[in-house]
Coordinates of C-alpha atoms and ligand atoms in Angstrom, one line a residue:
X1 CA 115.9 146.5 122.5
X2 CA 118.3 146.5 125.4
X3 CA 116.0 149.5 126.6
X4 CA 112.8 147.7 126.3
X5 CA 114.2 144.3 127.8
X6 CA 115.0 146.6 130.8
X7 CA 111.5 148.3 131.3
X8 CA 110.1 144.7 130.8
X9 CA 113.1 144.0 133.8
X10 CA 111.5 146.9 136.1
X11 CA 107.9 146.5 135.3
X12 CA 108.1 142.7 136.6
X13 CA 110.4 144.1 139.5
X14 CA 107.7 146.1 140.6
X15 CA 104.7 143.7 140.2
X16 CA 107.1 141.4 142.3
X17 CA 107.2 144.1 145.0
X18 CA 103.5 144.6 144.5
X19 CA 102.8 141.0 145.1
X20 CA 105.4 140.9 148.4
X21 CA 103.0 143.9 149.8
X22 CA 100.0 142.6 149.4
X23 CA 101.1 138.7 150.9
X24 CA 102.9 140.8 153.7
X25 CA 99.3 142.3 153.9
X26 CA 101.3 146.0 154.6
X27 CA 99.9 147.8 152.1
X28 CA 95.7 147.3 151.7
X29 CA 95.6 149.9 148.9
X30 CA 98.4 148.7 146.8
X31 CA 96.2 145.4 146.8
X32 CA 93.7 147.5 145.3
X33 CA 95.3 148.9 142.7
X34 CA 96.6 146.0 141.5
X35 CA 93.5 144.3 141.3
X36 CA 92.7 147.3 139.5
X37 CA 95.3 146.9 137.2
X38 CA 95.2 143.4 137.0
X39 CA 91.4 144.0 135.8
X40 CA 92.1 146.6 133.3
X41 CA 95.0 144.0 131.6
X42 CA 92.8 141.0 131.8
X43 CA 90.3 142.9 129.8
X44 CA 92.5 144.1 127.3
X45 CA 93.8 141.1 126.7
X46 CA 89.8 139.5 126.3
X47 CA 89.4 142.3 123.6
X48 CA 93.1 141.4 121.9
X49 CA 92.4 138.0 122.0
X50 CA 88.8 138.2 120.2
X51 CA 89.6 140.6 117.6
X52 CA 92.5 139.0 116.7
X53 CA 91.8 135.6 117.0
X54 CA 88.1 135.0 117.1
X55 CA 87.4 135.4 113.4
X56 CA 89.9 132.9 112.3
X57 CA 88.1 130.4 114.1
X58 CA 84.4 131.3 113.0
X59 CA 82.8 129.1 110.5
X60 CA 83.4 130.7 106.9
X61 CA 80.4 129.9 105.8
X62 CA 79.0 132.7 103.6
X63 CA 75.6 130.3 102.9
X64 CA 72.5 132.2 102.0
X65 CA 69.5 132.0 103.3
X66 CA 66.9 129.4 102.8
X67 CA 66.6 126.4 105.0
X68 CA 63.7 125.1 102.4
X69 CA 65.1 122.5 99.8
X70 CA 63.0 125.1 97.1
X71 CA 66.1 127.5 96.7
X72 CA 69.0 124.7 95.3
X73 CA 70.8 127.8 94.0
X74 CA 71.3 129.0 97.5
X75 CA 71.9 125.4 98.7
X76 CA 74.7 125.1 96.1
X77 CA 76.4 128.5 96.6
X78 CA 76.7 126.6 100.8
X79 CA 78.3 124.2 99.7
X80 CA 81.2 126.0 97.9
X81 CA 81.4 128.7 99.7
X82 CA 81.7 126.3 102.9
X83 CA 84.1 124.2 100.9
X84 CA 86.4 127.4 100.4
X85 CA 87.2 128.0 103.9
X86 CA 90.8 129.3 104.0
X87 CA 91.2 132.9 104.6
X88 CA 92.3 134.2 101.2
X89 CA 89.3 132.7 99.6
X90 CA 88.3 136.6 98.7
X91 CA 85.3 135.4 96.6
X92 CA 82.6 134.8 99.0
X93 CA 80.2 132.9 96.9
X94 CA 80.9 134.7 93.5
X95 CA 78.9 136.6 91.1
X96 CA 75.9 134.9 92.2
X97 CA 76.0 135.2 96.0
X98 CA 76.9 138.9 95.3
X99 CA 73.5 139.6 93.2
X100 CA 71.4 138.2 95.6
X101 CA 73.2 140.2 98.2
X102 CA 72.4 143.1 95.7
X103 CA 69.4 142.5 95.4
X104 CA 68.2 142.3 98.6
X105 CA 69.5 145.1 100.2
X106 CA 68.2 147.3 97.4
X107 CA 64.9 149.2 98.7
X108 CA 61.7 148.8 96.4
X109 CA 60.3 151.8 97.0
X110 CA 61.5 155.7 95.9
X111 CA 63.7 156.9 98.9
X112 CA 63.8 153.8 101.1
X113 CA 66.3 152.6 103.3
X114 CA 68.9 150.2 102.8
X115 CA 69.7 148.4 105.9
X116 CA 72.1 145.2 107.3
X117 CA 70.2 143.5 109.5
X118 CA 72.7 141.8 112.0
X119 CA 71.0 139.2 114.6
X120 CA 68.1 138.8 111.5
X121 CA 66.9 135.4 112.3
X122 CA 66.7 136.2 115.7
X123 CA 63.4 137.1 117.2
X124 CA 63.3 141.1 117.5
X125 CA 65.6 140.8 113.7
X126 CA 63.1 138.8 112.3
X127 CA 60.0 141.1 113.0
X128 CA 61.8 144.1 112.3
X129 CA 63.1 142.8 108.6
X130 CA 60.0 141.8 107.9
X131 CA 58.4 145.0 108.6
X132 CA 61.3 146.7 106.6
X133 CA 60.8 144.9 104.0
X134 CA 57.2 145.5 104.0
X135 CA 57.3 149.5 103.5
X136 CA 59.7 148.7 100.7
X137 CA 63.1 149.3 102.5
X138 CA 66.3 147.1 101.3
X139 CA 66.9 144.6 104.1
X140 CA 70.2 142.3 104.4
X141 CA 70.5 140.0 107.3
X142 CA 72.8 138.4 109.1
X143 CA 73.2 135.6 111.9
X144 CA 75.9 132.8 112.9
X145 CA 73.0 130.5 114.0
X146 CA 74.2 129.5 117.3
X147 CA 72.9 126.9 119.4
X148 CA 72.1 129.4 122.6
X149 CA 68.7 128.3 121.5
X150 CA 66.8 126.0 119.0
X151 CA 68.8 127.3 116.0
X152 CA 65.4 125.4 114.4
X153 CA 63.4 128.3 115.4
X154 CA 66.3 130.6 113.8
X155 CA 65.5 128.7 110.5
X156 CA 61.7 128.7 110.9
X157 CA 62.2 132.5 110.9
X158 CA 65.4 132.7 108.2
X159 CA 62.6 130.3 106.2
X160 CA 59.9 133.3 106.7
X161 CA 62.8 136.3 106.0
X162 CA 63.7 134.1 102.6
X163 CA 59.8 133.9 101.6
X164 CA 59.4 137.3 101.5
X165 CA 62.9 138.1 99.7
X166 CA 64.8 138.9 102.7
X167 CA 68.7 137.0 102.6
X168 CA 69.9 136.0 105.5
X169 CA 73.7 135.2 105.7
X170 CA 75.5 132.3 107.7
X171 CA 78.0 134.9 109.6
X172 CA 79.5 136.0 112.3
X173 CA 79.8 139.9 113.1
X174 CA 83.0 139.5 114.4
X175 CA 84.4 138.9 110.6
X176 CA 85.2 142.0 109.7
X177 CA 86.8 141.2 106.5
X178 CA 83.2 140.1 105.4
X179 CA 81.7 142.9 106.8
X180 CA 83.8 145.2 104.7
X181 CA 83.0 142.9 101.4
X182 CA 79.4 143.4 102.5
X183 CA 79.9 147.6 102.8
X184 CA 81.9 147.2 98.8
X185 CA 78.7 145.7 97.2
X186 CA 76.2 147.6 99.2
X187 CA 75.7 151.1 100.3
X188 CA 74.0 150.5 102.9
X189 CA 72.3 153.5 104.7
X190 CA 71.5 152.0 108.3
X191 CA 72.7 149.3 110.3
X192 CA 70.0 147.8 112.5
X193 CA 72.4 146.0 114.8
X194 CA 70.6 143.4 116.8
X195 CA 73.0 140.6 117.0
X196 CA 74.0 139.9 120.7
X197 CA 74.5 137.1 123.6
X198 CA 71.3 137.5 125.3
X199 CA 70.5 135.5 128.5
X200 CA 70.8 137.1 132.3
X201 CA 71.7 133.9 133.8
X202 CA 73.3 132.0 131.2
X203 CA 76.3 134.6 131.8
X204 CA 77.2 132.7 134.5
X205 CA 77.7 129.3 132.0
X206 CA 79.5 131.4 128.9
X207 CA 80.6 134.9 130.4
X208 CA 82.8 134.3 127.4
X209 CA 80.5 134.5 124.9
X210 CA 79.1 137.7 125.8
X211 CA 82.0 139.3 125.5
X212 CA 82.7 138.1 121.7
X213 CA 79.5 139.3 120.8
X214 CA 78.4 142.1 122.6
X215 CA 81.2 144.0 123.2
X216 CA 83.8 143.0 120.5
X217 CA 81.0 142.5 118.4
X218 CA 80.0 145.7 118.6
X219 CA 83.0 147.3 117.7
X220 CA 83.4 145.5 114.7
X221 CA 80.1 146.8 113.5
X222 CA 81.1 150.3 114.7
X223 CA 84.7 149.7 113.1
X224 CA 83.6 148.7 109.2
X225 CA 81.0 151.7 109.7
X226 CA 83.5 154.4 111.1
X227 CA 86.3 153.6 108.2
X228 CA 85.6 151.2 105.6
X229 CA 81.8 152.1 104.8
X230 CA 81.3 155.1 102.2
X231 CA 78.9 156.5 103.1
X232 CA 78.7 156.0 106.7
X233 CA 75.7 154.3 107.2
X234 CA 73.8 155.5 110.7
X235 CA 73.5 152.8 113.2
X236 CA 70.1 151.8 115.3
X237 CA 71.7 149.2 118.4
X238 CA 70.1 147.4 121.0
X239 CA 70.5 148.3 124.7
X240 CA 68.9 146.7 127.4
X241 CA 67.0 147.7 130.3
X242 CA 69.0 145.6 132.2
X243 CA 71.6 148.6 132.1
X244 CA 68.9 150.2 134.9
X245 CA 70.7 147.0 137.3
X246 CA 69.9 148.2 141.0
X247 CA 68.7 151.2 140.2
X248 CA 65.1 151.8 142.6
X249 CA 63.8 155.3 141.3
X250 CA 60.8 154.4 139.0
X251 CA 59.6 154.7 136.1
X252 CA 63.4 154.7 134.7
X253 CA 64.0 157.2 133.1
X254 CA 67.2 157.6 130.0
X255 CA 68.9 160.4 132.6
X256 CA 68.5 157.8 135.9
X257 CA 72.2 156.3 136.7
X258 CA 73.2 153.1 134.8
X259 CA 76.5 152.1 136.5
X260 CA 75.2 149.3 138.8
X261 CA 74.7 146.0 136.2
X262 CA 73.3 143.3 138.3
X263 CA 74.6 140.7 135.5
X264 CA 77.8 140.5 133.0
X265 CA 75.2 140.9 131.1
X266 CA 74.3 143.8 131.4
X267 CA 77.3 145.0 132.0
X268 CA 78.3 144.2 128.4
X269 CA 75.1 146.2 127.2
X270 CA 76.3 149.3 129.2
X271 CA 79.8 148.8 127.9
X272 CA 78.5 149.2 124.7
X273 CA 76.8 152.2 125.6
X274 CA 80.0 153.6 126.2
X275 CA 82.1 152.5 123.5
X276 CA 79.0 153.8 120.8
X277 CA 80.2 157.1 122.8
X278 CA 83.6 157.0 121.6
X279 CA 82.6 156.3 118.1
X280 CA 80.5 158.6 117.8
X281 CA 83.0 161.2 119.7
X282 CA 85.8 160.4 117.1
X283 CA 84.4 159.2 114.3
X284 CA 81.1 161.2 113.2
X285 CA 78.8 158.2 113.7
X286 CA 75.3 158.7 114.2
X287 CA 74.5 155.7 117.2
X288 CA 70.7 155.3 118.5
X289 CA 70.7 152.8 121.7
X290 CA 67.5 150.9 122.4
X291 CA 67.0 150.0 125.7
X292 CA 63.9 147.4 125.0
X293 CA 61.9 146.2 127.9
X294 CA 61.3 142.6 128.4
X295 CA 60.2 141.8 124.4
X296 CA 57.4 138.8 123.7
X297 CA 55.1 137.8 121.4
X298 CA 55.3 135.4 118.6
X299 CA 58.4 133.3 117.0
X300 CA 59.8 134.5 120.6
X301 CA 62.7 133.2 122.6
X302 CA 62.3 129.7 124.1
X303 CA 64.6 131.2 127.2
X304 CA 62.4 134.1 128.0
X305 CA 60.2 132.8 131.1
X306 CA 56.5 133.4 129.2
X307 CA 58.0 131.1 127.0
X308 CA 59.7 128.2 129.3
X309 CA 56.4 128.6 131.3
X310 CA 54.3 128.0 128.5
X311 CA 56.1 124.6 127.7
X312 CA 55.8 123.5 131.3
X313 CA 52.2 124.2 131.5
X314 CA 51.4 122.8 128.2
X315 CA 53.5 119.5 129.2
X316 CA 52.6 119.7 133.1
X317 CA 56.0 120.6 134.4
X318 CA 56.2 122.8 137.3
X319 CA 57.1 125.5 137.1
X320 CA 59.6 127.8 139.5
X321 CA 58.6 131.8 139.5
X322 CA 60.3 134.5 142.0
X323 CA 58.3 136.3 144.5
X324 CA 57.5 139.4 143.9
X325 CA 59.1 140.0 140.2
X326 CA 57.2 142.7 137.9
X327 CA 58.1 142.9 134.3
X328 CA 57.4 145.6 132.1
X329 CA 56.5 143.1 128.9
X330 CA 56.4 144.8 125.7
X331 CA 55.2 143.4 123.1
X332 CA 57.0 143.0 119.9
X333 CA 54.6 145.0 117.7
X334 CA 55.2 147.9 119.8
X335 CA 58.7 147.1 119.9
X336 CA 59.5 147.3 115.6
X337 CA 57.0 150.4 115.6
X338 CA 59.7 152.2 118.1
X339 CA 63.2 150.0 115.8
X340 CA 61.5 151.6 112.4
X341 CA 60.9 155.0 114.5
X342 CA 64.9 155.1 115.2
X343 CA 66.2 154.3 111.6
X344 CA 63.7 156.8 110.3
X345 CA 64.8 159.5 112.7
X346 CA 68.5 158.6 113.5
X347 CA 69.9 161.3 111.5
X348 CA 73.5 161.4 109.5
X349 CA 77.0 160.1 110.1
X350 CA 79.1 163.2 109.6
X351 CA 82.5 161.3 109.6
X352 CA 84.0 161.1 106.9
X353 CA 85.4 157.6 106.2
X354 CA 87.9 158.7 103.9
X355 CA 90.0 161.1 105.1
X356 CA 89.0 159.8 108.5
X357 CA 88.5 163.4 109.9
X358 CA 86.0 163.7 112.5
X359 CA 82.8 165.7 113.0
X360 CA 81.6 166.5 116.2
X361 CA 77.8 167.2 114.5
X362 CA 76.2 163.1 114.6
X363 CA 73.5 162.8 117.1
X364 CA 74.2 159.7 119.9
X365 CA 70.7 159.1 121.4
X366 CA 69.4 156.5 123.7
X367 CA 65.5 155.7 124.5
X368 CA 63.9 153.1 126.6
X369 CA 61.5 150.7 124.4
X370 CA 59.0 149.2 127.4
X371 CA 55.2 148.9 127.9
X372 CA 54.8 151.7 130.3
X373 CA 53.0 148.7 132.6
X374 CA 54.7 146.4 135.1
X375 CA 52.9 143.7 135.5
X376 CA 53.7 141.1 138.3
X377 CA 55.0 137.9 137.0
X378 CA 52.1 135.2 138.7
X379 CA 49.7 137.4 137.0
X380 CA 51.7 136.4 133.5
X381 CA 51.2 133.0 134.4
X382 CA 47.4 133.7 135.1
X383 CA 47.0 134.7 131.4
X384 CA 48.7 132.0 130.0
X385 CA 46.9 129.5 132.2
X386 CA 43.5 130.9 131.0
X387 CA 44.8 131.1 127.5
X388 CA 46.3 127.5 127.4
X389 CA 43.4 125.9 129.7
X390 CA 45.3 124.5 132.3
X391 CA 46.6 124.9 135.7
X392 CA 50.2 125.9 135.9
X393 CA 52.2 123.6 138.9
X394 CA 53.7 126.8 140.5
X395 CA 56.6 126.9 142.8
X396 CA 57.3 130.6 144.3
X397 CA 60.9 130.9 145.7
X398 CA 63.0 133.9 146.5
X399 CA 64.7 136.0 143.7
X400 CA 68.5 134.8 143.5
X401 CA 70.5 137.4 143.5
X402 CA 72.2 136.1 140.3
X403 CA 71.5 138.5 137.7
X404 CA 67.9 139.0 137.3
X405 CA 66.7 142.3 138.7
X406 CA 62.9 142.8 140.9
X407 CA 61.0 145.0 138.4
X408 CA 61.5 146.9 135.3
X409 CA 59.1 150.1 134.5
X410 CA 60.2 152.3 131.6
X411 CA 59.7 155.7 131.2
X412 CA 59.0 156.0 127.3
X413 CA 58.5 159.9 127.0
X414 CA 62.1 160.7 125.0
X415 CA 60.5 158.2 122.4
X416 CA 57.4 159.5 122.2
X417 CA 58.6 163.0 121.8
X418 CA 61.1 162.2 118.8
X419 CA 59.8 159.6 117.1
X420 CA 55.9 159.1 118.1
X421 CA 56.3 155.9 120.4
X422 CA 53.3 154.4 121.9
X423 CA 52.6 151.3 122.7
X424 CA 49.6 149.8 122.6
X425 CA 49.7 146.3 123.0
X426 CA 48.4 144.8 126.8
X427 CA 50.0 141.4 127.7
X428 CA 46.4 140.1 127.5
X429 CA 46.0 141.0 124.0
X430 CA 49.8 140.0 123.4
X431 CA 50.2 136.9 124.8
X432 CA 47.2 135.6 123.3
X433 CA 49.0 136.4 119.8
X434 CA 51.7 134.3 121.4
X435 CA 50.0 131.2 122.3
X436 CA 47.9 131.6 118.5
X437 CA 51.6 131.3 117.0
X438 CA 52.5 128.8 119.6
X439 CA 49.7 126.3 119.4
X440 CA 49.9 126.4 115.6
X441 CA 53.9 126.2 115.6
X442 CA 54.3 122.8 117.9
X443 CA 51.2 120.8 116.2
X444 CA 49.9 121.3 120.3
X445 CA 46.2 120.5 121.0
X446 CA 44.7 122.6 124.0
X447 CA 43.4 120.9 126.4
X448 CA 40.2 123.0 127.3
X449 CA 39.0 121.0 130.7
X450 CA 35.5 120.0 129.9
X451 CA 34.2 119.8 133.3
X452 CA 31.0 117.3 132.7
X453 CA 33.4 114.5 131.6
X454 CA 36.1 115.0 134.2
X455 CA 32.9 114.3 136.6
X456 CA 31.6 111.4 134.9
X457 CA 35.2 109.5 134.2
X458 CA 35.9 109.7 138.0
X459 CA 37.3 106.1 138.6
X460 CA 40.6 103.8 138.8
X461 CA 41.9 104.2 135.5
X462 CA 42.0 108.6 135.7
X463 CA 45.3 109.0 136.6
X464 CA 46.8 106.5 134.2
X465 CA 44.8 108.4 131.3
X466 CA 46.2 111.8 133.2
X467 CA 49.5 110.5 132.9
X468 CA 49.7 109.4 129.4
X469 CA 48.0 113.1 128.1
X470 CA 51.0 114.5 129.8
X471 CA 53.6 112.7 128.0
X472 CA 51.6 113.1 124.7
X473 CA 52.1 116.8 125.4
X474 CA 55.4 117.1 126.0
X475 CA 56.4 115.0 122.9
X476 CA 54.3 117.7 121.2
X477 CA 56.3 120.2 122.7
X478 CA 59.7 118.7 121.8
X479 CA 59.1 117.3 118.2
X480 CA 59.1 120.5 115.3
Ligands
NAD1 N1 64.0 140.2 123.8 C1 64.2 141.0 124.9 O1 63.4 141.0 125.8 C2 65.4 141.9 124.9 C3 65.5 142.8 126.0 C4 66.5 143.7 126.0 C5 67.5 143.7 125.0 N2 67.4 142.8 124.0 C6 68.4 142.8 122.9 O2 67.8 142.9 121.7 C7 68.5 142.2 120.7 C8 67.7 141.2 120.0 O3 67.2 140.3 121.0 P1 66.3 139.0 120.7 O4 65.4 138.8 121.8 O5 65.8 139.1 119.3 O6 67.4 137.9 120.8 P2 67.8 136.6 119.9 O7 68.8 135.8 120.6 O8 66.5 136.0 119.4 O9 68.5 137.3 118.6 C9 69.9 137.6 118.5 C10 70.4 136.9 117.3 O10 71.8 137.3 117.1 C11 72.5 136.2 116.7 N3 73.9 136.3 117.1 C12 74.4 136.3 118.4 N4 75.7 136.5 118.4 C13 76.0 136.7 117.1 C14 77.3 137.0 116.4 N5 78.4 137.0 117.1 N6 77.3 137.1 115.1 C15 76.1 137.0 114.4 N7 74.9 136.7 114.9 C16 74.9 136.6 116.3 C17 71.8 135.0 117.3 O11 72.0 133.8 116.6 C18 70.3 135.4 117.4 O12 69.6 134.9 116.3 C19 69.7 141.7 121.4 O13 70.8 142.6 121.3 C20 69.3 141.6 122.9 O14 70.4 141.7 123.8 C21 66.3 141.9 123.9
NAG2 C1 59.3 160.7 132.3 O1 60.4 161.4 131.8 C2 60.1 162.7 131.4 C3 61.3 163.3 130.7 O2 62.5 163.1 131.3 C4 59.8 163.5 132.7 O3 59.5 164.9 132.4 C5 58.6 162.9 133.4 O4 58.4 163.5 134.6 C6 58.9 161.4 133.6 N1 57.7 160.8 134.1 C7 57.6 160.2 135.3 C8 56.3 159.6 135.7 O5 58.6 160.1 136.1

């Protein structure tokens, strides 16, 4: 004790010296180092203070699935599983909320997967459990629903998941103790983990956030899968391209350097990276990264810009795009073909959980998931413009340097090779599957200029009548 006290004693003593060098301005270096330092403490104490406190002040709501008013069982099992909040409540729903997890996880077809589905009612979840489910794998989802976005739209698609028998639970993956319930009832044999902050510039608002989820997130999926999972299911994760950050050499290529993030958040993503490197080092885990591309198409996130654009156009907002940006879009087709590539191809764990002794024999891959075709940004907008029948009210400004990065090109020949990627999609074809889904999803009526009646109805009253079709869009837009 007495010991400890006076290491505690000379550890301040010499942060107190640091701190005189560095006001003294003597010493540059030491300043350096114990920013360093600094850094390195501040961080661990962000990853001590989410795993240990986050969870305990998550929602405990264990809920099902269901948003529709048809599944009152599910509604119920809310309720009192919601009611039930304190910690030791070890029941999680009971009997009832433990067959449906059964039942579906369990594959319908001879040999299929069984896989937990984190970030299922997001957009890239809810296409890929749905095509899971499809061939006849077992699919179990889950999402906490927050409000980074419409968490409507997360219904709309946990609706969708629940119609064709996939669950969807109401929870965070920072709850381990879940988690582990979940691995008890379940064998599952993949993890698809798609759960994360996403957002460049929304970093900047919640840098907070993206740290819960996307770093200690992550390791609580990689924790419950390294030791309490028998067998060790093998885990398919979503990178980013964003890890590329400032690098120019192009098309990017898997071996091309990732260590200059032009956002947090994409520093999280290569974080990640990194720690699915430890795990797989020390504890046999078989890790696939995904480093998807731009992903769009339908049920898509209202944040993404072909998204925010299409809303402005559709309501007449202007909208604001920066010069010279080139996106490799991919559509979200091709993006499950190369998700449902991975799982089929990831190859065993070879830790085993119970002794905890390690094997050096799991594969760690990483692939980029893009289009293979950057395409500027104003030409986006000319699609959607031709598609939607309307001018867009463009602004062109300089790109910020706040996160986003110029252009994106991936180079998708690892996929190819090991698991047949090739997409096929153009953002013609693509986008016009958007605005279908889009059109029919907000109740919006096009507004296809006929040009014989705009020449006939020249007068006073146009503008008025152009004002009022504006609002009556954008109320569209808003209400659903
Ligand atoms: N869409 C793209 O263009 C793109 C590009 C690169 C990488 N990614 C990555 O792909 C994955 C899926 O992206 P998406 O476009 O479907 O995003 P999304 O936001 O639609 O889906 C993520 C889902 O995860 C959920 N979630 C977030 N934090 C959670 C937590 N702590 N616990 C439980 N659920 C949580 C959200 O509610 C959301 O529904 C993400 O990891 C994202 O970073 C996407
Ligand atoms: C793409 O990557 C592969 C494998 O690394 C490489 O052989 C090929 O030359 C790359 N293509 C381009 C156009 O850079």
């Amino acid at each position: 004790m007495a010991g400890d006290a006076a290491a505690k004693g000379m550890k301040l003593d010499r942060y107190a010296s640091a701190l005189r060098r560095v006001a003294s301005g003597k010493v540059v270096s030491a300043s350096s180092h114990l920013l360093f330092r600094a850094t390195v403490l501040a961080t661990l104490a962000l990853v001590f203070l989410f795993t240990f406190h986050y969870p305990s002040l998550l929602s405990r709501s264990f809920s099902l699935s269901s948003s529709s008013a048809s599944h009152p069982s599910h509604r119920s099992l809310l309720m009192s599983s919601s009611s039930s909040s304190s910690p030791a409540a070890a029941t999680y729903g009971g009997a009832a909320w433990e067959k449906e997890i059964r039942r579906s996880a369990r594959p319908t077809r001879d040999g299929g997967l069984a896989v937990l589905v984190t970030g299922a009612a997001g957009f890239v979840g809810t296409h890929c459990s749905l095509a899971l489910r499809a061939r006849g794998d077992g699919v179990l989802g889950i999402d906490n629903f927050n409000a980074y976005y419409t968490p409507s739209l997360k219904r709309a698609r946990q609706a969708r998941l629940a119609a064709r028998g996939v669950a969807v639970l109401d929870a965070d993956i920072n709850d381990g103790e879940l988690l582990r319930h979940l691995f008890d009832l379940v064998p599952f044999t993949h993890i698809l983990h798609l759960a994360a902050q996403a957002g460049v510039r929304y970093a900047m608002e919640a840098p907070q956030t993206y740290v819960a989820s996307n770093v200690a997130g992550l390791v609580s999926i990689f924790e419950v899968a390294a030791k309490h999972a028998d067998p060790q299911p093998s885990i398919v994760w979503a990178s980013s391209s964003s890890v590329y950050g400032l690098n120019k050499i192009t098309p990017f290529s898997e071996s091309h350097r990732t260590d200059q993030p032009a956002s947090l958040y994409a520093a999280t993503k290569k974080a990640g990276e990194a720690i699915a490197h430890a795990y797989n080092h020390i504890y046999g885990l078989s890790i696939t990264g995904l480093r998807f591309f731009t992903v769009y198409g339908p049920m898509g996130r209202p944040d993404m810009a072909y998204f925010a654009f299409t809303n402005s156009i559709v309501s007449g907002e202007p909208i604001t795009l920066f010069a010279g940006a080139r996106r490799d879009f991919t559509y979200i087709d091709d993006v499950v073909k190369g998700c449902l590539g991975a799982l089929d191809t990831a190859g065993r764990s070879t830790g085993d959980a119970k002794s905890g002794k390690k094997s050096g024999e799991a594969p760690l891959r990483v692939y980029n998931l893009g289009n293979t075709s950057p395409v500027p940004v104003t030409r986006m907008v000319g699609i959607l413009e031709k598609l939607l029948g309307k001018k867009a009210n463009k602004r062109v400004v300089a790109m910020p340097s706040n996160g986003d990065v110029p252009f994106t090109h991936a180079n998708v020949s690892h996929a190819a090779q090991d698991f047949g990627y090739r997409p096929t999609t153009s953002l013609e074809v693509g986008l016009r599957h958007f605005v279908d889904w889009y059109v029919d999803y907000y109740k919006v009526k096009l507004d296809v200029p006929k040009i014989s009646k705009v020449a006939s109805g020249a007068g006073g009253g146009k503008p008025a009548a152009k004002k009022k079709k504006k609002k009556a869009a954008a109320a569209m837009v808003t209400s659903s």
